[in-house]
Amino acid sequence: MEDALLTKDPYVKVALNVPLRASFDYKIPKALAYRHHIRPGMRVKVPFGNGDRQSIGLVIETSTQSDFSDAQIKPLTALLDDSPIIPQELFDLCAWAARYYHHPIGEVFFHALPTSLRKGESADFRTETWWFVTEPGLQTNIDDLKNAKQQKAFLEAIQQHAEHGLSPHLISVLELTTNAAKGLEKKGLVRSEQRNLKRTVETHAHQTQVPPSLNLEQAAATKTILAMRNEFGVALLDGITGSGKTEVFLRVIEALLQEDKQVLVMVPEIGLTPQTLRRFESRFNTDIVLMHSNMTDRERLDAWLMIEHGDAKIIIGTRSSVFIPTANLGLIIIDEEHDASYKQHEGFRYHARDMAIKRAQGQNIPVLLASATPSYESLANALQKRYLWLKLRQRAGEAELPQMERVDLRGQSLKQGFSEYTLERMRQTLERREQVLVFLNRRGYAPTLMCHQCGWIAACDHCDVNLTVHKRANKLHCHHCDSHKPLTQECPECHSNELFTVGEGTEQVEGVLNQYFKQTPVLRIDRDSTQRKSALTQITQKIHEHDQAILVGTQMLAKGHHFPNVTLVVIMDADVGLFSSDFRGMERTAQLITQVAGRAGRSSKRGHVLLQTYHPDHAAIQCLCEQGYEALAMDGLRERQQLALPPFHHQVVIRAESQQEQQAMGLLMHLRNELSVHLSDDMQVVGPYAAIIVRKAGQHRALLSIKSPQRGNLHRVIASASRWLEQNTKNHKIRFAIDVDPLET
Ligand code: ADP
Ligand code: ZN
Ligand code: ZN
């Protein structure tokens, strides 16, 4: 009979964290093959590149043969795991993602792993050695230990701690030595034990609060979702702001926890995790873990392990948590599913919502997408009955939807962007000791610095954009490449010192409102004011402490916050995005306005929204104010269908960038010619064209867009494109990226 071990494959194909669309072959050394069963999903150490450099890789498959000659193949250096570190379903998900997004498979796998595992650290909780006294040790008289001062001290201490033993911490506090412990161990007087170290992740378990009774819509939605819980399916919970979507999550989760299942709740931003966490804590007496980029490597690994082992039942995480292995996942919830931050905008450009749906399909579990402003993609799927469409059209409790009012700015004299009418309404609101929220999606003091004498404008040296003035930091800042310069007082062209700013940012508006409303605290929420950890929490705390207050902020304000005393929302510039060259401009504007507006009147007092606009009669603004987001979205979808735009046609954008002006464009021109033989009639190729901001961080950027109603055809073309691009960019002077289902074009 043949030994099963001897039939093992002699080669492995390994994925490495490199930007190449290939796997790499290595020989399995005989000694290793005899002792271990090497399987896909295990990590190995392999020589890669020049010299003795070693890399960590992940085994993709074992194989009986290789395309390379035996002499060319190096043996792998070490096997790092006893068993696969990711389960089959996640392995398959990553492999699918590499194909779907045409991204190098090694980078996909490594993106899915926590940093410590990428570096080759052990996929285990840390352990520490505890010492316990044995029965003979307990009976021993200390004075019988002759000439062993250290051992005497140790034995004495451990006899006193006979019940709980000595931890490394206690050993060091008591100034004992582990050498003494080892000596005593030889005499059979003490024994050691490896214990899992207390995890670095905080877990949260709290006393449960009595839930409100659901209204009819909420109850119906909950029932429907629970009925789907044993198989794959997607439900779109389309509920207006404040309709109690989170309450529906909580009910569904409660039922799943009773079946001992895990639930993954995805949120778009780290800023939202503490808030969501608090709400969940007050309801469930179970371990909840957070997963986001503000954690240390060790914290992330521990959280990852707890989830993988099934210790954590509820996981609240941002984009990359879609890749965490679970023990018994029962549901994935994607909150604010329309949010663009679910799409990674560089490197491996995946969409976490779409990945979650694919994952759920593989694991045969449901997905719940939730939003007050669903993406047009999800609405199209709901219309086509691929998703179950659950609508919540009433605000929960006593709250009502706010009234939307347009403020015509034409011919008005404005005070730093505010009309007289707007200011008066703000005054009235504050007099009632209520709060006002002012939304302006531009941080900094002003978007432009200009010279009165010669017209010079401060521009970035590396990008084709103007620099933003940040007065408080005394800087000119590029919001595209993050570079900055000191705020100059003198024009570099004509040396005049008559420099002035054009336009307003949140920093300026904050200052202006401080002057107008001297008695009222003005709180700014944007990326600048919330840089410090926990700054956002502090600001929101202040908001809750004061009755009368003005909040000024960017889109950070739009995301899920609950400020019960805000009754007036001012949208300073509703026209941004109305005339955008991006076909998604209107969708984004409508989402942002609706979400910001939704911060008004979330408790018993009715809310009002003022939209300042120069185009009060614009069809979209009118539709949004009078009929709401859904009506606007239905119009938008009809238009997308007529124009053969996503989500009706699938799109892939190939991006190229080069230091030299024409190289990126030239490459894509060349590619377009190469592809022409592969294109079918239903495909539409646009470009290459220059990016809206052509030069960014010193790179000239060009795009080529390919659309098709058929995904299959499109993927075949992109596959040949990526092969061609890889071969023709080997000199590394030009970088390219393939963006499947792009959000930016
Ligand atoms: P959404 O997630 O849709 O914006 P939330 O779940 O945050 O809405 O609910 C808005 C507010 O209404 C919260 O303060 C919540 O506690 C409350 N709420 C939700 N459902 C009910 C209900 N059935 N009865 C009373 N209050 C409710
Ligand atoms: Zn000048
Ligand atoms: Zn720049």
Coordinates of C-alpha atoms in Angstrom, one line a residue, residues 54-331:
Q54 CA 12.6 36.3 2.0
S55 CA 8.9 37.0 1.6
I56 CA 5.7 35.8 3.2
G57 CA 3.3 34.2 0.9
L58 CA 0.0 32.3 0.9
V59 CA -0.4 28.9 -0.6
I60 CA -2.9 29.0 -3.4
E61 CA -2.6 25.4 -4.5
T62 CA -0.4 22.4 -4.5
S63 CA 0.5 20.9 -7.8
T64 CA 2.1 17.9 -9.4
Q65 CA 3.8 20.0 -12.0
S66 CA 5.2 23.4 -12.8
D67 CA 5.8 25.3 -16.0
F68 CA 9.4 25.9 -14.9
S69 CA 12.3 23.5 -15.0
D70 CA 13.4 21.9 -11.8
A71 CA 16.6 23.9 -11.8
Q72 CA 14.6 27.2 -11.9
I73 CA 12.4 26.4 -9.0
K74 CA 13.6 27.3 -5.5
P75 CA 12.4 25.4 -2.4
L76 CA 10.2 27.2 0.0
T77 CA 12.0 28.1 3.2
A78 CA 9.4 27.5 5.9
L79 CA 5.8 26.7 6.6
L80 CA 4.2 29.2 9.0
D81 CA 0.9 27.6 9.8
D82 CA -0.4 24.2 10.9
S83 CA -3.7 24.8 9.3
P84 CA -5.1 27.4 6.8
I85 CA -5.5 30.8 8.4
I86 CA -8.5 31.6 6.3
P87 CA -11.5 29.3 5.8
Q88 CA -12.4 28.0 2.3
E89 CA -15.3 30.5 1.8
L90 CA -13.0 33.5 2.3
F91 CA -10.3 31.9 0.2
D92 CA -12.9 31.6 -2.6
L93 CA -14.1 35.1 -2.1
C94 CA -10.6 36.5 -2.5
A95 CA -9.9 34.4 -5.5
W96 CA -13.2 35.6 -7.0
A97 CA -12.4 39.3 -6.2
A98 CA -9.0 39.0 -7.9
R99 CA -10.7 37.8 -11.1
Y100 CA -13.6 40.2 -10.9
Y101 CA -11.5 43.3 -10.2
H102 CA -8.6 42.1 -12.3
H103 CA -6.3 42.7 -9.4
P104 CA -3.1 40.8 -8.5
I105 CA -4.2 37.9 -6.4
G106 CA -1.4 38.3 -3.8
E107 CA -2.4 41.9 -3.1
V108 CA -6.0 40.8 -2.6
F109 CA -5.1 38.0 -0.1
F110 CA -2.8 40.3 1.8
H111 CA -5.4 43.1 1.9
A112 CA -7.7 40.6 3.5
L113 CA -5.3 39.7 6.3
P114 CA -4.5 41.8 9.4
T115 CA -1.1 43.5 9.3
S116 CA 0.5 41.2 11.8
L117 CA -0.4 38.1 9.8
R118 CA 1.0 39.8 6.6
K119 CA 4.3 40.1 8.5
G120 CA 4.3 36.4 9.4
E121 CA 3.4 36.6 13.0
S122 CA 1.6 33.7 14.6
A123 CA -2.1 33.5 14.1
D124 CA -2.8 32.9 17.8
F125 CA -3.7 34.9 20.9
R126 CA -0.6 35.7 22.9
T127 CA 0.0 33.4 25.8
E128 CA 1.8 33.8 29.1
T129 CA 3.1 31.4 31.7
W130 CA 1.4 31.1 35.0
W131 CA 2.7 29.1 37.9
F132 CA 0.8 26.9 40.3
V133 CA 1.8 25.0 43.4
T134 CA 1.4 21.2 43.3
E135 CA 0.1 19.0 46.2
P136 CA 3.7 18.0 47.3
G137 CA 4.7 21.7 47.0
L138 CA 1.8 22.7 49.3
Q139 CA 3.0 20.2 51.9
T140 CA 6.7 21.2 51.8
N141 CA 8.1 23.2 54.6
I142 CA 9.9 26.3 53.3
D143 CA 12.9 25.7 55.6
D144 CA 13.5 22.3 54.0
L145 CA 14.8 24.0 50.9
K146 CA 18.4 24.4 51.9
N147 CA 20.6 27.2 50.5
A148 CA 18.0 28.2 47.9
K149 CA 17.0 31.7 48.8
Q150 CA 15.2 32.4 45.6
Q151 CA 13.3 29.1 45.6
K152 CA 12.2 29.6 49.2
A153 CA 10.8 33.0 48.4
F154 CA 9.0 31.6 45.3
L155 CA 7.6 28.6 47.2
E156 CA 6.4 30.8 50.0
A157 CA 4.6 33.2 47.7
I158 CA 3.0 30.5 45.6
Q159 CA 1.8 28.7 48.7
Q160 CA 0.0 31.9 49.6
H161 CA -1.4 32.1 46.1
A162 CA -2.3 28.4 46.0
E163 CA -5.8 29.1 44.7
H164 CA -5.2 31.5 41.8
G165 CA -1.5 30.9 41.0
L166 CA 1.2 33.4 40.1
S167 CA 0.9 35.4 36.9
P168 CA 4.0 36.9 35.2
H169 CA 2.8 40.3 36.4
L170 CA 2.6 39.1 40.0
I171 CA 5.9 37.4 39.8
S172 CA 7.6 40.7 38.8
V173 CA 5.7 42.7 41.4
L174 CA 6.8 40.3 44.1
E175 CA 10.4 40.3 42.7
L176 CA 10.5 36.6 42.2
T177 CA 12.4 34.8 39.5
T178 CA 11.3 32.3 36.9
N179 CA 14.6 30.5 37.4
A180 CA 13.5 29.7 40.9
A181 CA 10.2 28.4 39.5
K182 CA 12.0 26.2 37.1
G183 CA 14.1 24.8 39.9
L184 CA 11.0 24.0 41.9
E185 CA 9.4 22.5 38.9
K186 CA 12.2 19.9 38.6
K187 CA 11.5 19.0 42.2
G188 CA 7.8 18.5 41.4
L189 CA 6.7 21.3 43.8
V190 CA 5.2 23.7 41.2
R191 CA 3.9 23.4 37.7
S192 CA 3.3 25.9 34.9
E193 CA 0.4 26.5 32.5
Q194 CA 0.2 28.5 29.3
R195 CA -2.8 30.9 29.5
N196 CA -4.3 33.0 26.8
L197 CA -3.3 36.5 27.5
K198 CA -6.1 38.9 28.2
R199 CA -7.1 40.2 24.8
T200 CA -6.0 43.7 23.9
V201 CA -9.4 44.3 22.4
E202 CA -12.0 45.7 24.7
T203 CA -15.2 43.7 24.4
H204 CA -18.5 45.2 25.5
A205 CA -21.3 43.7 27.3
H206 CA -24.0 45.7 29.0
Q207 CA -27.2 45.4 30.7
T208 CA -30.1 45.4 28.2
Q209 CA -32.5 48.3 27.8
V210 CA -36.1 47.9 27.1
P211 CA -36.7 48.4 23.4
P212 CA -39.5 50.7 22.1
S213 CA -42.4 48.9 20.5
L214 CA -42.1 48.9 16.8
N215 CA -44.4 50.8 14.5
L216 CA -46.2 48.9 11.7
E217 CA -43.6 49.5 9.1
Q218 CA -40.7 48.5 11.3
A219 CA -42.5 45.4 12.5
A220 CA -43.3 44.3 8.9
A221 CA -39.7 44.9 7.8
T222 CA -38.3 43.0 10.8
K223 CA -40.6 40.1 10.1
T224 CA -39.7 39.9 6.4
I225 CA -36.0 40.0 7.1
L226 CA -36.3 37.3 9.7
A227 CA -38.1 35.1 7.3
M228 CA -35.1 35.3 4.9
R229 CA -32.6 34.4 7.6
N230 CA -31.8 30.8 6.5
E231 CA -30.6 31.5 3.0
F232 CA -29.0 33.9 0.7
G233 CA -31.0 37.0 -0.3
V234 CA -30.6 40.8 -0.3
A235 CA -33.1 43.1 1.4
L236 CA -32.9 46.9 0.9
L237 CA -34.2 48.7 3.9
D238 CA -35.1 52.0 2.3
G239 CA -36.1 54.2 5.3
I240 CA -36.2 57.9 5.5
T241 CA -33.9 59.6 8.0
G242 CA -35.0 58.9 11.5
S243 CA -37.5 56.1 10.5
G244 CA -35.9 53.7 13.0
K245 CA -33.8 51.5 10.7
T246 CA -31.3 50.9 13.5
E247 CA -34.1 49.7 15.6
V248 CA -35.0 47.1 12.9
F249 CA -31.3 46.0 12.9
L250 CA -31.4 45.5 16.7
R251 CA -34.5 43.3 16.5
V252 CA -33.1 41.2 13.8
I253 CA -29.8 40.8 15.5
E254 CA -31.6 39.9 18.7
A255 CA -33.3 36.9 17.0
L256 CA -30.0 35.8 15.4
L257 CA -28.1 35.9 18.6
Q258 CA -30.6 33.5 20.1
E259 CA -29.6 31.1 17.4
D260 CA -26.0 31.7 18.4
K261 CA -25.2 33.3 15.1
Q262 CA -22.7 36.1 14.5
V263 CA -23.7 39.4 12.8
L264 CA -21.4 41.7 10.9
V265 CA -22.5 45.3 10.8
M266 CA -20.6 47.5 8.4
V267 CA -20.5 51.2 8.8
P268 CA -18.8 53.7 6.3
E269 CA -16.6 55.6 8.7
I270 CA -14.6 55.0 11.9
G271 CA -16.4 58.1 13.3
L272 CA -19.6 56.2 13.3
T273 CA -18.4 53.1 15.1
P274 CA -18.4 54.5 18.7
Q275 CA -21.9 55.8 18.2
T276 CA -23.3 52.6 16.7
L277 CA -21.4 50.7 19.5
R278 CA -23.1 52.6 22.3
R279 CA -26.5 51.9 20.8
F280 CA -25.7 48.2 20.5
E281 CA -24.1 48.0 24.0
S282 CA -27.2 49.3 25.6
R283 CA -29.2 46.4 24.1
F284 CA -27.1 43.3 24.1
N285 CA -25.4 41.4 26.8
T286 CA -22.8 39.9 24.5
D287 CA -19.3 40.5 23.2
I288 CA -19.2 43.2 20.6
V289 CA -16.0 44.0 18.8
L290 CA -15.0 47.0 16.7
M291 CA -12.8 46.7 13.7
H292 CA -11.3 49.8 12.1
S293 CA -8.1 51.3 11.0
N294 CA -7.5 53.3 14.2
M295 CA -6.5 50.1 16.1
T296 CA -3.0 48.8 16.7
D297 CA -1.9 45.8 14.8
R298 CA -2.1 43.6 17.9
E299 CA -5.7 44.9 18.7
R300 CA -6.7 44.1 15.1
L301 CA -5.2 40.6 15.3
D302 CA -6.9 39.9 18.6
A303 CA -10.3 41.1 17.3
W304 CA -9.8 39.1 14.1
L305 CA -9.1 36.0 16.2
M306 CA -12.0 36.5 18.5
I307 CA -14.3 36.8 15.5
E308 CA -12.8 33.8 13.7
H309 CA -13.2 31.7 16.9
G310 CA -16.7 32.8 17.3
D311 CA -16.1 34.6 20.6
A312 CA -17.4 37.9 19.3
K313 CA -21.0 37.7 18.3
I314 CA -21.4 41.2 16.9
I315 CA -18.8 42.8 14.8
I316 CA -19.0 46.5 13.9
G317 CA -16.5 47.4 11.3
T318 CA -15.5 49.6 8.3
R319 CA -14.8 48.5 4.7
S320 CA -12.1 45.9 5.2
S321 CA -14.1 43.9 7.8
V322 CA -15.9 42.2 5.0
F323 CA -12.8 40.0 4.8
I324 CA -12.8 38.8 8.5
P325 CA -13.3 35.0 8.9
T326 CA -16.2 34.1 11.1
A327 CA -17.3 30.9 12.9
N328 CA -21.0 31.1 12.4
L329 CA -22.0 34.2 10.5
G330 CA -25.8 34.6 10.1
L331 CA -26.2 38.1 8.6

